[in-house]
PDB file of N, CA and C in Angstrom:
ATOM      1  N   MET Y 816     -23.036 -15.579  14.996  1.00 82.00           N
ATOM      2  CA  MET Y 816     -22.498 -16.861  14.597  1.00 82.00           C
ATOM      3  C   MET Y 816     -20.982 -16.834  14.789  1.00 82.00           C
ATOM      4  N   ARG Y 817     -20.464 -17.836  15.410  1.00 87.00           N
ATOM      5  CA  ARG Y 817     -19.017 -17.909  15.626  1.00 87.00           C
ATOM      6  C   ARG Y 817     -18.302 -18.226  14.318  1.00 87.00           C
ATOM      7  N   HIS Y 818     -17.101 -17.701  14.214  1.00 85.00           N
ATOM      8  CA  HIS Y 818     -16.318 -17.946  13.006  1.00 85.00           C
ATOM      9  C   HIS Y 818     -15.719 -19.343  13.080  1.00 85.00           C
ATOM     10  N   PRO Y 819     -15.740 -20.082  11.962  1.00 86.00           N
ATOM     11  CA  PRO Y 819     -15.222 -21.453  11.978  1.00 86.00           C
ATOM     12  C   PRO Y 819     -13.751 -21.560  12.394  1.00 86.00           C
ATOM     13  N   LEU Y 820     -12.958 -20.522  12.160  1.00 86.00           N
ATOM     14  CA  LEU Y 820     -11.554 -20.574  12.578  1.00 86.00           C
ATOM     15  C   LEU Y 820     -11.383 -20.311  14.072  1.00 86.00           C
ATOM     16  N   LEU Y 821     -12.421 -19.754  14.695  1.00 88.00           N
ATOM     17  CA  LEU Y 821     -12.346 -19.423  16.113  1.00 88.00           C
ATOM     18  C   LEU Y 821     -13.602 -19.926  16.844  1.00 88.00           C
ATOM     19  N   PRO Y 822     -13.839 -21.224  16.795  1.00 92.00           N
ATOM     20  CA  PRO Y 822     -15.096 -21.744  17.351  1.00 92.00           C
ATOM     21  C   PRO Y 822     -15.243 -21.565  18.856  1.00 92.00           C
ATOM     22  N   ASP Y 823     -14.146 -21.374  19.563  1.00 95.00           N
ATOM     23  CA  ASP Y 823     -14.215 -21.224  21.011  1.00 95.00           C
ATOM     24  C   ASP Y 823     -14.233 -19.764  21.463  1.00 95.00           C
ATOM     25  N   VAL Y 824     -14.161 -18.836  20.515  1.00 94.00           N
ATOM     26  CA  VAL Y 824     -14.193 -17.411  20.847  1.00 94.00           C
ATOM     27  C   VAL Y 824     -15.637 -16.924  20.767  1.00 94.00           C
ATOM     28  N   PRO Y 825     -16.158 -16.385  21.862  1.00 94.00           N
ATOM     29  CA  PRO Y 825     -17.547 -15.922  21.849  1.00 94.00           C
ATOM     30  C   PRO Y 825     -17.743 -14.764  20.864  1.00 94.00           C
ATOM     31  N   THR Y 826     -18.938 -14.684  20.324  1.00 92.00           N
ATOM     32  CA  THR Y 826     -19.284 -13.569  19.452  1.00 92.00           C
ATOM     33  C   THR Y 826     -19.474 -12.326  20.315  1.00 92.00           C
ATOM     34  N   PHE Y 827     -19.583 -11.157  19.668  1.00 92.00           N
ATOM     35  CA  PHE Y 827     -19.855  -9.938  20.428  1.00 92.00           C
ATOM     36  C   PHE Y 827     -21.193 -10.061  21.148  1.00 92.00           C
ATOM     37  N   ALA Y 828     -22.195 -10.606  20.473  1.00 92.00           N
ATOM     38  CA  ALA Y 828     -23.512 -10.761  21.103  1.00 92.00           C
ATOM     39  C   ALA Y 828     -23.410 -11.656  22.339  1.00 92.00           C
ATOM     40  N   GLU Y 829     -22.663 -12.745  22.231  1.00 95.00           N
ATOM     41  CA  GLU Y 829     -22.480 -13.643  23.366  1.00 95.00           C
ATOM     42  C   GLU Y 829     -21.704 -12.971  24.501  1.00 95.00           C
ATOM     43  N   SER Y 830     -20.931 -11.952  24.162  1.00 95.00           N
ATOM     44  CA  SER Y 830     -20.136 -11.227  25.161  1.00 95.00           C
ATOM     45  C   SER Y 830     -20.878 -10.035  25.744  1.00 95.00           C
ATOM     46  N   GLY Y 831     -22.152  -9.880  25.369  1.00 94.00           N
ATOM     47  CA  GLY Y 831     -22.951  -8.806  25.942  1.00 94.00           C
ATOM     48  C   GLY Y 831     -23.106  -7.573  25.070  1.00 94.00           C
ATOM     49  N   TYR Y 832     -22.603  -7.616  23.848  1.00 92.00           N
ATOM     50  CA  TYR Y 832     -22.713  -6.476  22.930  1.00 92.00           C
ATOM     51  C   TYR Y 832     -23.688  -6.849  21.815  1.00 92.00           C
ATOM     52  N   LYS Y 833     -24.969  -6.940  22.150  1.00 89.00           N
ATOM     53  CA  LYS Y 833     -25.939  -7.470  21.199  1.00 89.00           C
ATOM     54  C   LYS Y 833     -26.140  -6.588  19.981  1.00 89.00           C
ATOM     55  N   ASP Y 834     -25.915  -5.284  20.091  1.00 86.00           N
ATOM     56  CA  ASP Y 834     -26.119  -4.376  18.963  1.00 86.00           C
ATOM     57  C   ASP Y 834     -24.831  -4.062  18.208  1.00 86.00           C
ATOM     58  N   PHE Y 835     -23.728  -4.708  18.570  1.00 88.00           N
ATOM     59  CA  PHE Y 835     -22.465  -4.444  17.885  1.00 88.00           C
ATOM     60  C   PHE Y 835     -22.558  -4.932  16.448  1.00 88.00           C
ATOM     61  N   ASP Y 836     -22.216  -4.053  15.534  1.00 84.00           N
ATOM     62  CA  ASP Y 836     -22.294  -4.395  14.115  1.00 84.00           C
ATOM     63  C   ASP Y 836     -21.216  -3.621  13.374  1.00 84.00           C
ATOM     64  N   ALA Y 837     -20.094  -4.249  13.148  1.00 84.00           N
ATOM     65  CA  ALA Y 837     -19.008  -3.597  12.422  1.00 84.00           C
ATOM     66  C   ALA Y 837     -18.234  -4.658  11.659  1.00 84.00           C
ATOM     67  N   VAL Y 838     -17.829  -4.302  10.471  1.00 85.00           N
ATOM     68  CA  VAL Y 838     -17.074  -5.199   9.612  1.00 85.00           C
ATOM     69  C   VAL Y 838     -15.893  -4.434   9.048  1.00 85.00           C
ATOM     70  N   GLN Y 839     -14.735  -5.025   9.106  1.00 89.00           N
ATOM     71  CA  GLN Y 839     -13.596  -4.434   8.410  1.00 89.00           C
ATOM     72  C   GLN Y 839     -13.725  -4.848   6.965  1.00 89.00           C
ATOM     73  N   TRP Y 840     -13.683  -3.884   6.053  1.00 92.00           N
ATOM     74  CA  TRP Y 840     -13.868  -4.219   4.653  1.00 92.00           C
ATOM     75  C   TRP Y 840     -12.817  -3.530   3.795  1.00 92.00           C
ATOM     76  N   TYR Y 841     -12.612  -4.113   2.644  1.00 92.00           N
ATOM     77  CA  TYR Y 841     -11.683  -3.586   1.652  1.00 92.00           C
ATOM     78  C   TYR Y 841     -12.411  -3.558   0.315  1.00 92.00           C
ATOM     79  N   GLY Y 842     -12.008  -2.683  -0.533  1.00 94.00           N
ATOM     80  CA  GLY Y 842     -12.604  -2.630  -1.856  1.00 94.00           C
ATOM     81  C   GLY Y 842     -11.641  -1.993  -2.836  1.00 94.00           C
ATOM     82  N   ILE Y 843     -11.984  -2.104  -4.078  1.00 94.00           N
ATOM     83  CA  ILE Y 843     -11.168  -1.514  -5.145  1.00 94.00           C
ATOM     84  C   ILE Y 843     -11.993  -0.416  -5.783  1.00 94.00           C
ATOM     85  N   VAL Y 844     -11.420   0.762  -5.855  1.00 93.00           N
ATOM     86  CA  VAL Y 844     -12.090   1.901  -6.466  1.00 93.00           C
ATOM     87  C   VAL Y 844     -11.176   2.494  -7.534  1.00 93.00           C
ATOM     88  N   GLY Y 845     -11.770   3.253  -8.415  1.00 94.00           N
ATOM     89  CA  GLY Y 845     -11.014   3.914  -9.469  1.00 94.00           C
ATOM     90  C   GLY Y 845     -11.300   5.401  -9.453  1.00 94.00           C
ATOM     91  N   PRO Y 846     -10.696   6.114 -10.361  1.00 95.00           N
ATOM     92  CA  PRO Y 846     -10.913   7.558 -10.407  1.00 95.00           C
ATOM     93  C   PRO Y 846     -12.346   7.895 -10.818  1.00 95.00           C
ATOM     94  N   ALA Y 847     -12.790   9.072 -10.406  1.00 91.00           N
ATOM     95  CA  ALA Y 847     -14.119   9.546 -10.804  1.00 91.00           C
ATOM     96  C   ALA Y 847     -14.204   9.574 -12.329  1.00 91.00           C
ATOM     97  N   LYS Y 848     -15.371   9.275 -12.827  1.00 94.00           N
ATOM     98  CA  LYS Y 848     -15.660   9.315 -14.268  1.00 94.00           C
ATOM     99  C   LYS Y 848     -14.859   8.305 -15.081  1.00 94.00           C
ATOM    100  N   MET Y 849     -14.438   7.212 -14.447  1.00 95.00           N
ATOM    101  CA  MET Y 849     -13.765   6.151 -15.182  1.00 95.00           C
ATOM    102  C   MET Y 849     -14.776   5.587 -16.182  1.00 95.00           C
ATOM    103  N   PRO Y 850     -14.363   5.330 -17.398  1.00 97.00           N
ATOM    104  CA  PRO Y 850     -15.308   4.820 -18.395  1.00 97.00           C
ATOM    105  C   PRO Y 850     -15.989   3.528 -17.921  1.00 97.00           C
ATOM    106  N   ALA Y 851     -17.285   3.438 -18.195  1.00 94.00           N
ATOM    107  CA  ALA Y 851     -18.081   2.289 -17.751  1.00 94.00           C
ATOM    108  C   ALA Y 851     -17.513   0.973 -18.261  1.00 94.00           C
ATOM    109  N   GLU Y 852     -16.997   0.960 -19.485  1.00 96.00           N
ATOM    110  CA  GLU Y 852     -16.457  -0.299 -20.022  1.00 96.00           C
ATOM    111  C   GLU Y 852     -15.213  -0.741 -19.250  1.00 96.00           C
ATOM    112  N   VAL Y 853     -14.427   0.214 -18.765  1.00 96.00           N
ATOM    113  CA  VAL Y 853     -13.249  -0.125 -17.954  1.00 96.00           C
ATOM    114  C   VAL Y 853     -13.711  -0.685 -16.604  1.00 96.00           C
ATOM    115  N   THR Y 854     -14.708  -0.033 -16.019  1.00 95.00           N
ATOM    116  CA  THR Y 854     -15.252  -0.508 -14.744  1.00 95.00           C
ATOM    117  C   THR Y 854     -15.785  -1.927 -14.886  1.00 95.00           C
ATOM    118  N   ARG Y 855     -16.549  -2.183 -15.938  1.00 95.00           N
ATOM    119  CA  ARG Y 855     -17.100  -3.524 -16.165  1.00 95.00           C
ATOM    120  C   ARG Y 855     -15.997  -4.554 -16.346  1.00 95.00           C
ATOM    121  N   LYS Y 856     -14.991  -4.229 -17.134  1.00 97.00           N
ATOM    122  CA  LYS Y 856     -13.893  -5.162 -17.393  1.00 97.00           C
ATOM    123  C   LYS Y 856     -13.147  -5.489 -16.091  1.00 97.00           C
ATOM    124  N   LEU Y 857     -12.840  -4.457 -15.315  1.00 95.00           N
ATOM    125  CA  LEU Y 857     -12.163  -4.692 -14.035  1.00 95.00           C
ATOM    126  C   LEU Y 857     -13.029  -5.539 -13.108  1.00 95.00           C
ATOM    127  N   HIS Y 858     -14.299  -5.217 -13.031  1.00 95.00           N
ATOM    128  CA  HIS Y 858     -15.211  -5.989 -12.183  1.00 95.00           C
ATOM    129  C   HIS Y 858     -15.225  -7.448 -12.609  1.00 95.00           C
ATOM    130  N   ASP Y 859     -15.365  -7.689 -13.896  1.00 95.00           N
ATOM    131  CA  ASP Y 859     -15.433  -9.064 -14.397  1.00 95.00           C
ATOM    132  C   ASP Y 859     -14.150  -9.836 -14.108  1.00 95.00           C
ATOM    133  N   GLU Y 860     -13.006  -9.199 -14.300  1.00 96.00           N
ATOM    134  CA  GLU Y 860     -11.723  -9.880 -14.059  1.00 96.00           C
ATOM    135  C   GLU Y 860     -11.507 -10.145 -12.570  1.00 96.00           C
ATOM    136  N   ILE Y 861     -11.892  -9.199 -11.738  1.00 95.00           N
ATOM    137  CA  ILE Y 861     -11.759  -9.393 -10.292  1.00 95.00           C
ATOM    138  C   ILE Y 861     -12.699 -10.505  -9.836  1.00 95.00           C
ATOM    139  N   ALA Y 862     -13.918 -10.525 -10.368  1.00 94.00           N
ATOM    140  CA  ALA Y 862     -14.874 -11.582 -10.027  1.00 94.00           C
ATOM    141  C   ALA Y 862     -14.332 -12.951 -10.430  1.00 94.00           C
ATOM    142  N   LYS Y 863     -13.695 -13.030 -11.598  1.00 96.00           N
ATOM    143  CA  LYS Y 863     -13.093 -14.306 -12.025  1.00 96.00           C
ATOM    144  C   LYS Y 863     -12.008 -14.744 -11.051  1.00 96.00           C
ATOM    145  N   ALA Y 864     -11.169 -13.798 -10.663  1.00 96.00           N
ATOM    146  CA  ALA Y 864     -10.089 -14.125  -9.724  1.00 96.00           C
ATOM    147  C   ALA Y 864     -10.668 -14.566  -8.382  1.00 96.00           C
ATOM    148  N   MET Y 865     -11.694 -13.859  -7.901  1.00 95.00           N
ATOM    149  CA  MET Y 865     -12.290 -14.189  -6.609  1.00 95.00           C
ATOM    150  C   MET Y 865     -12.988 -15.544  -6.624  1.00 95.00           C
ATOM    151  N   ALA Y 866     -13.375 -16.016  -7.797  1.00 95.00           N
ATOM    152  CA  ALA Y 866     -14.062 -17.311  -7.923  1.00 95.00           C
ATOM    153  C   ALA Y 866     -13.088 -18.494  -7.934  1.00 95.00           C
ATOM    154  N   GLN Y 867     -11.804 -18.226  -8.014  1.00 97.00           N
ATOM    155  CA  GLN Y 867     -10.821 -19.301  -8.055  1.00 97.00           C
ATOM    156  C   GLN Y 867     -10.742 -19.993  -6.695  1.00 97.00           C
ATOM    157  N   PRO Y 868     -10.876 -21.312  -6.673  1.00 97.00           N
ATOM    158  CA  PRO Y 868     -10.840 -22.046  -5.398  1.00 97.00           C
ATOM    159  C   PRO Y 868      -9.586 -21.771  -4.563  1.00 97.00           C
ATOM    160  N   ALA Y 869      -8.441 -21.639  -5.205  1.00 97.00           N
ATOM    161  CA  ALA Y 869      -7.207 -21.401  -4.442  1.00 97.00           C
ATOM    162  C   ALA Y 869      -7.274 -20.066  -3.703  1.00 97.00           C
ATOM    163  N   LEU Y 870      -7.797 -19.039  -4.347  1.00 97.00           N
ATOM    164  CA  LEU Y 870      -7.919 -17.734  -3.691  1.00 97.00           C
ATOM    165  C   LEU Y 870      -8.991 -17.794  -2.611  1.00 97.00           C
ATOM    166  N   GLN Y 871     -10.091 -18.456  -2.883  1.00 95.00           N
ATOM    167  CA  GLN Y 871     -11.139 -18.584  -1.868  1.00 95.00           C
ATOM    168  C   GLN Y 871     -10.600 -19.276  -0.618  1.00 95.00           C
ATOM    169  N   GLN Y 872      -9.810 -20.328  -0.818  1.00 95.00           N
ATOM    170  CA  GLN Y 872      -9.238 -21.042   0.328  1.00 95.00           C
ATOM    171  C   GLN Y 872      -8.248 -20.171   1.083  1.00 95.00           C
ATOM    172  N   ARG Y 873      -7.439 -19.431   0.353  1.00 95.00           N
ATOM    173  CA  ARG Y 873      -6.454 -18.563   1.016  1.00 95.00           C
ATOM    174  C   ARG Y 873      -7.159 -17.493   1.850  1.00 95.00           C
ATOM    175  N   LEU Y 874      -8.207 -16.900   1.289  1.00 94.00           N
ATOM    176  CA  LEU Y 874      -8.956 -15.894   2.036  1.00 94.00           C
ATOM    177  C   LEU Y 874      -9.628 -16.521   3.261  1.00 94.00           C
ATOM    178  N   ALA Y 875     -10.205 -17.699   3.088  1.00 90.00           N
ATOM    179  CA  ALA Y 875     -10.840 -18.390   4.210  1.00 90.00           C
ATOM    180  C   ALA Y 875      -9.833 -18.678   5.318  1.00 90.00           C
ATOM    181  N   ASN Y 876      -8.627 -19.051   4.935  1.00 90.00           N
ATOM    182  CA  ASN Y 876      -7.571 -19.319   5.923  1.00 90.00           C
ATOM    183  C   ASN Y 876      -7.192 -18.071   6.706  1.00 90.00           C
ATOM    184  N   GLU Y 877      -7.451 -16.913   6.130  1.00 89.00           N
ATOM    185  CA  GLU Y 877      -7.156 -15.633   6.791  1.00 89.00           C
ATOM    186  C   GLU Y 877      -8.407 -15.047   7.453  1.00 89.00           C
ATOM    187  N   ALA Y 878      -9.480 -15.830   7.512  1.00 85.00           N
ATOM    188  CA  ALA Y 878     -10.762 -15.400   8.097  1.00 85.00           C
ATOM    189  C   ALA Y 878     -11.363 -14.226   7.343  1.00 85.00           C
ATOM    190  N   ILE Y 879     -11.164 -14.202   6.040  1.00 90.00           N
ATOM    191  CA  ILE Y 879     -11.719 -13.149   5.193  1.00 90.00           C
ATOM    192  C   ILE Y 879     -12.906 -13.729   4.444  1.00 90.00           C
ATOM    193  N   ASP Y 880     -14.056 -13.092   4.614  1.00 88.00           N
ATOM    194  CA  ASP Y 880     -15.281 -13.518   3.955  1.00 88.00           C
ATOM    195  C   ASP Y 880     -15.633 -12.502   2.873  1.00 88.00           C
ATOM    196  N   PRO Y 881     -15.342 -12.805   1.613  1.00 92.00           N
ATOM    197  CA  PRO Y 881     -15.632 -11.856   0.535  1.00 92.00           C
ATOM    198  C   PRO Y 881     -17.119 -11.516   0.461  1.00 92.00           C
ATOM    199  N   MET Y 882     -17.391 -10.285   0.089  1.00 92.00           N
ATOM    200  CA  MET Y 882     -18.753  -9.801  -0.102  1.00 92.00           C
ATOM    201  C   MET Y 882     -18.839  -9.217  -1.511  1.00 92.00           C
ATOM    202  N   PRO Y 883     -18.912 -10.054  -2.536  1.00 92.00           N
ATOM    203  CA  PRO Y 883     -18.920  -9.535  -3.905  1.00 92.00           C
ATOM    204  C   PRO Y 883     -20.116  -8.615  -4.128  1.00 92.00           C
ATOM    205  N   MET Y 884     -19.864  -7.511  -4.820  1.00 93.00           N
ATOM    206  CA  MET Y 884     -20.904  -6.526  -5.104  1.00 93.00           C
ATOM    207  C   MET Y 884     -20.682  -5.951  -6.493  1.00 93.00           C
ATOM    208  N   SER Y 885     -21.758  -5.443  -7.066  1.00 92.00           N
ATOM    209  CA  SER Y 885     -21.627  -4.686  -8.306  1.00 92.00           C
ATOM    210  C   SER Y 885     -21.038  -3.320  -7.947  1.00 92.00           C
ATOM    211  N   SER Y 886     -20.620  -2.579  -8.943  1.00 91.00           N
ATOM    212  CA  SER Y 886     -20.091  -1.239  -8.700  1.00 91.00           C
ATOM    213  C   SER Y 886     -21.133  -0.371  -8.004  1.00 91.00           C
ATOM    214  N   GLU Y 887     -22.372  -0.495  -8.435  1.00 92.00           N
ATOM    215  CA  GLU Y 887     -23.449   0.298  -7.849  1.00 92.00           C
ATOM    216  C   GLU Y 887     -23.692  -0.097  -6.396  1.00 92.00           C
ATOM    217  N   GLN Y 888     -23.691  -1.390  -6.125  1.00 95.00           N
ATOM    218  CA  GLN Y 888     -23.888  -1.859  -4.756  1.00 95.00           C
ATOM    219  C   GLN Y 888     -22.748  -1.381  -3.855  1.00 95.00           C
ATOM    220  N   PHE Y 889     -21.519  -1.453  -4.365  1.00 95.00           N
ATOM    221  CA  PHE Y 889     -20.377  -1.044  -3.555  1.00 95.00           C
ATOM    222  C   PHE Y 889     -20.425   0.455  -3.287  1.00 95.00           C
ATOM    223  N   GLY Y 890     -20.800   1.240  -4.290  1.00 94.00           N
ATOM    224  CA  GLY Y 890     -20.934   2.683  -4.089  1.00 94.00           C
ATOM    225  C   GLY Y 890     -21.966   2.991  -3.017  1.00 94.00           C
ATOM    226  N   ALA Y 891     -23.094   2.294  -3.057  1.00 97.00           N
ATOM    227  CA  ALA Y 891     -24.141   2.489  -2.054  1.00 97.00           C
ATOM    228  C   ALA Y 891     -23.646   2.045  -0.673  1.00 97.00           C
ATOM    229  N   TYR Y 892     -22.881   0.958  -0.634  1.00 96.00           N
ATOM    230  CA  TYR Y 892     -22.342   0.464   0.629  1.00 96.00           C
ATOM    231  C   TYR Y 892     -21.404   1.502   1.248  1.00 96.00           C
ATOM    232  N   ILE Y 893     -20.525   2.063   0.424  1.00 96.00           N
ATOM    233  CA  ILE Y 893     -19.591   3.083   0.911  1.00 96.00           C
ATOM    234  C   ILE Y 893     -20.365   4.279   1.461  1.00 96.00           C
ATOM    235  N   GLN Y 894     -21.372   4.747   0.721  1.00 97.00           N
ATOM    236  CA  GLN Y 894     -22.162   5.894   1.179  1.00 97.00           C
ATOM    237  C   GLN Y 894     -22.868   5.594   2.495  1.00 97.00           C
ATOM    238  N   ALA Y 895     -23.410   4.387   2.617  1.00 96.00           N
ATOM    239  CA  ALA Y 895     -24.088   4.007   3.858  1.00 96.00           C
ATOM    240  C   ALA Y 895     -23.106   3.952   5.025  1.00 96.00           C
ATOM    241  N   GLU Y 896     -21.911   3.451   4.788  1.00 94.00           N
ATOM    242  CA  GLU Y 896     -20.896   3.393   5.847  1.00 94.00           C
ATOM    243  C   GLU Y 896     -20.472   4.800   6.276  1.00 94.00           C
ATOM    244  N   ILE Y 897     -20.295   5.683   5.310  1.00 95.00           N
ATOM    245  CA  ILE Y 897     -19.936   7.073   5.646  1.00 95.00           C
ATOM    246  C   ILE Y 897     -21.031   7.697   6.503  1.00 95.00           C
ATOM    247  N   LYS Y 898     -22.275   7.508   6.095  1.00 96.00           N
ATOM    248  CA  LYS Y 898     -23.414   8.067   6.838  1.00 96.00           C
ATOM    249  C   LYS Y 898     -23.464   7.490   8.251  1.00 96.00           C
ATOM    250  N   ARG Y 899     -23.312   6.179   8.336  1.00 93.00           N
ATOM    251  CA  ARG Y 899     -23.400   5.501   9.631  1.00 93.00           C
ATOM    252  C   ARG Y 899     -22.324   5.955  10.603  1.00 93.00           C
ATOM    253  N   TRP Y 900     -21.067   5.940  10.156  1.00 92.00           N
ATOM    254  CA  TRP Y 900     -19.974   6.272  11.055  1.00 92.00           C
ATOM    255  C   TRP Y 900     -19.890   7.773  11.327  1.00 92.00           C
ATOM    256  N   SER Y 901     -20.309   8.597  10.377  1.00 95.00           N
ATOM    257  CA  SER Y 901     -20.365  10.053  10.614  1.00 95.00           C
ATOM    258  C   SER Y 901     -21.384  10.371  11.698  1.00 95.00           C
ATOM    259  N   ALA Y 902     -22.547   9.717  11.629  1.00 95.00           N
ATOM    260  CA  ALA Y 902     -23.584   9.927  12.646  1.00 95.00           C
ATOM    261  C   ALA Y 902     -23.079   9.503  14.021  1.00 95.00           C
ATOM    262  N   LEU Y 903     -22.397   8.376  14.083  1.00 92.00           N
ATOM    263  CA  LEU Y 903     -21.862   7.912  15.364  1.00 92.00           C
ATOM    264  C   LEU Y 903     -20.830   8.899  15.904  1.00 92.00           C
ATOM    265  N   ALA Y 904     -19.958   9.387  15.028  1.00 94.00           N
ATOM    266  CA  ALA Y 904     -18.940  10.350  15.457  1.00 94.00           C
ATOM    267  C   ALA Y 904     -19.593  11.630  15.985  1.00 94.00           C
ATOM    268  N   ARG Y 905     -20.633  12.123  15.295  1.00 95.00           N
ATOM    269  CA  ARG Y 905     -21.340  13.323  15.769  1.00 95.00           C
ATOM    270  C   ARG Y 905     -22.022  13.041  17.114  1.00 95.00           C
ATOM    271  N   GLU Y 906     -22.693  11.887  17.204  1.00 95.00           N
ATOM    272  CA  GLU Y 906     -23.406  11.523  18.421  1.00 95.00           C
ATOM    273  C   GLU Y 906     -22.477  11.444  19.622  1.00 95.00           C
ATOM    274  N   ARG Y 907     -21.291  10.906  19.412  1.00 93.00           N
ATOM    275  CA  ARG Y 907     -20.328  10.712  20.513  1.00 93.00           C
ATOM    276  C   ARG Y 907     -19.319  11.845  20.606  1.00 93.00           C
ATOM    277  N   ASN Y 908     -19.503  12.877  19.758  1.00 94.00           N
ATOM    278  CA  ASN Y 908     -18.600  14.035  19.733  1.00 94.00           C
ATOM    279  C   ASN Y 908     -17.144  13.612  19.509  1.00 94.00           C
ATOM    280  N   ILE Y 909     -16.956  12.711  18.563  1.00 94.00           N
ATOM    281  CA  ILE Y 909     -15.616  12.241  18.211  1.00 94.00           C
ATOM    282  C   ILE Y 909     -15.090  13.123  17.096  1.00 94.00           C
ATOM    283  N   ARG Y 910     -13.913  13.678  17.298  1.00 90.00           N
ATOM    284  CA  ARG Y 910     -13.331  14.587  16.302  1.00 90.00           C
ATOM    285  C   ARG Y 910     -11.898  14.164  15.980  1.00 90.00           C
ATOM    286  N   LEU Y 911     -11.486  14.447  14.764  1.00 84.00           N
ATOM    287  CA  LEU Y 911     -10.103  14.204  14.373  1.00 84.00           C
ATOM    288  C   LEU Y 911      -9.240  15.320  14.915  1.00 84.00           C
ATOM    289  N   ASP Y 912      -8.022  14.991  15.279  1.00 82.00           N
ATOM    290  CA  ASP Y 912      -7.088  16.037  15.703  1.00 82.00           C
ATOM    291  C   ASP Y 912      -6.688  16.845  14.493  1.00 82.00           C
ATOM    292  N   ASP Y 913      -6.561  18.145  14.666  1.00 65.00           N
ATOM    293  CA  ASP Y 913      -6.133  19.020  13.551  1.00 65.00           C
ATOM    294  C   ASP Y 913      -4.640  18.977  13.394  1.00 65.00           C
TER     295      ASP Y 913
END
């Protein structure tokens, strides 16, 4: 699906990359073993901020599509991304310079 801000720019699939699947993402994390009540409070406050129409419009203007998740969902997402990109790096023999 083409992005509404770039309706004339072909998608990767339209450009011949039908299996291309990558998203630039950002998230907020805290230290290991952060108390659950702190995590919940931060999540709730961030969710309130993200629900504000002015912030939603500003993000939309920057072509940013929020993907709200629970802490558990985000943790699983991070683990899946690590697994996915690690496998690709091994498959393509991509290594970091020492």
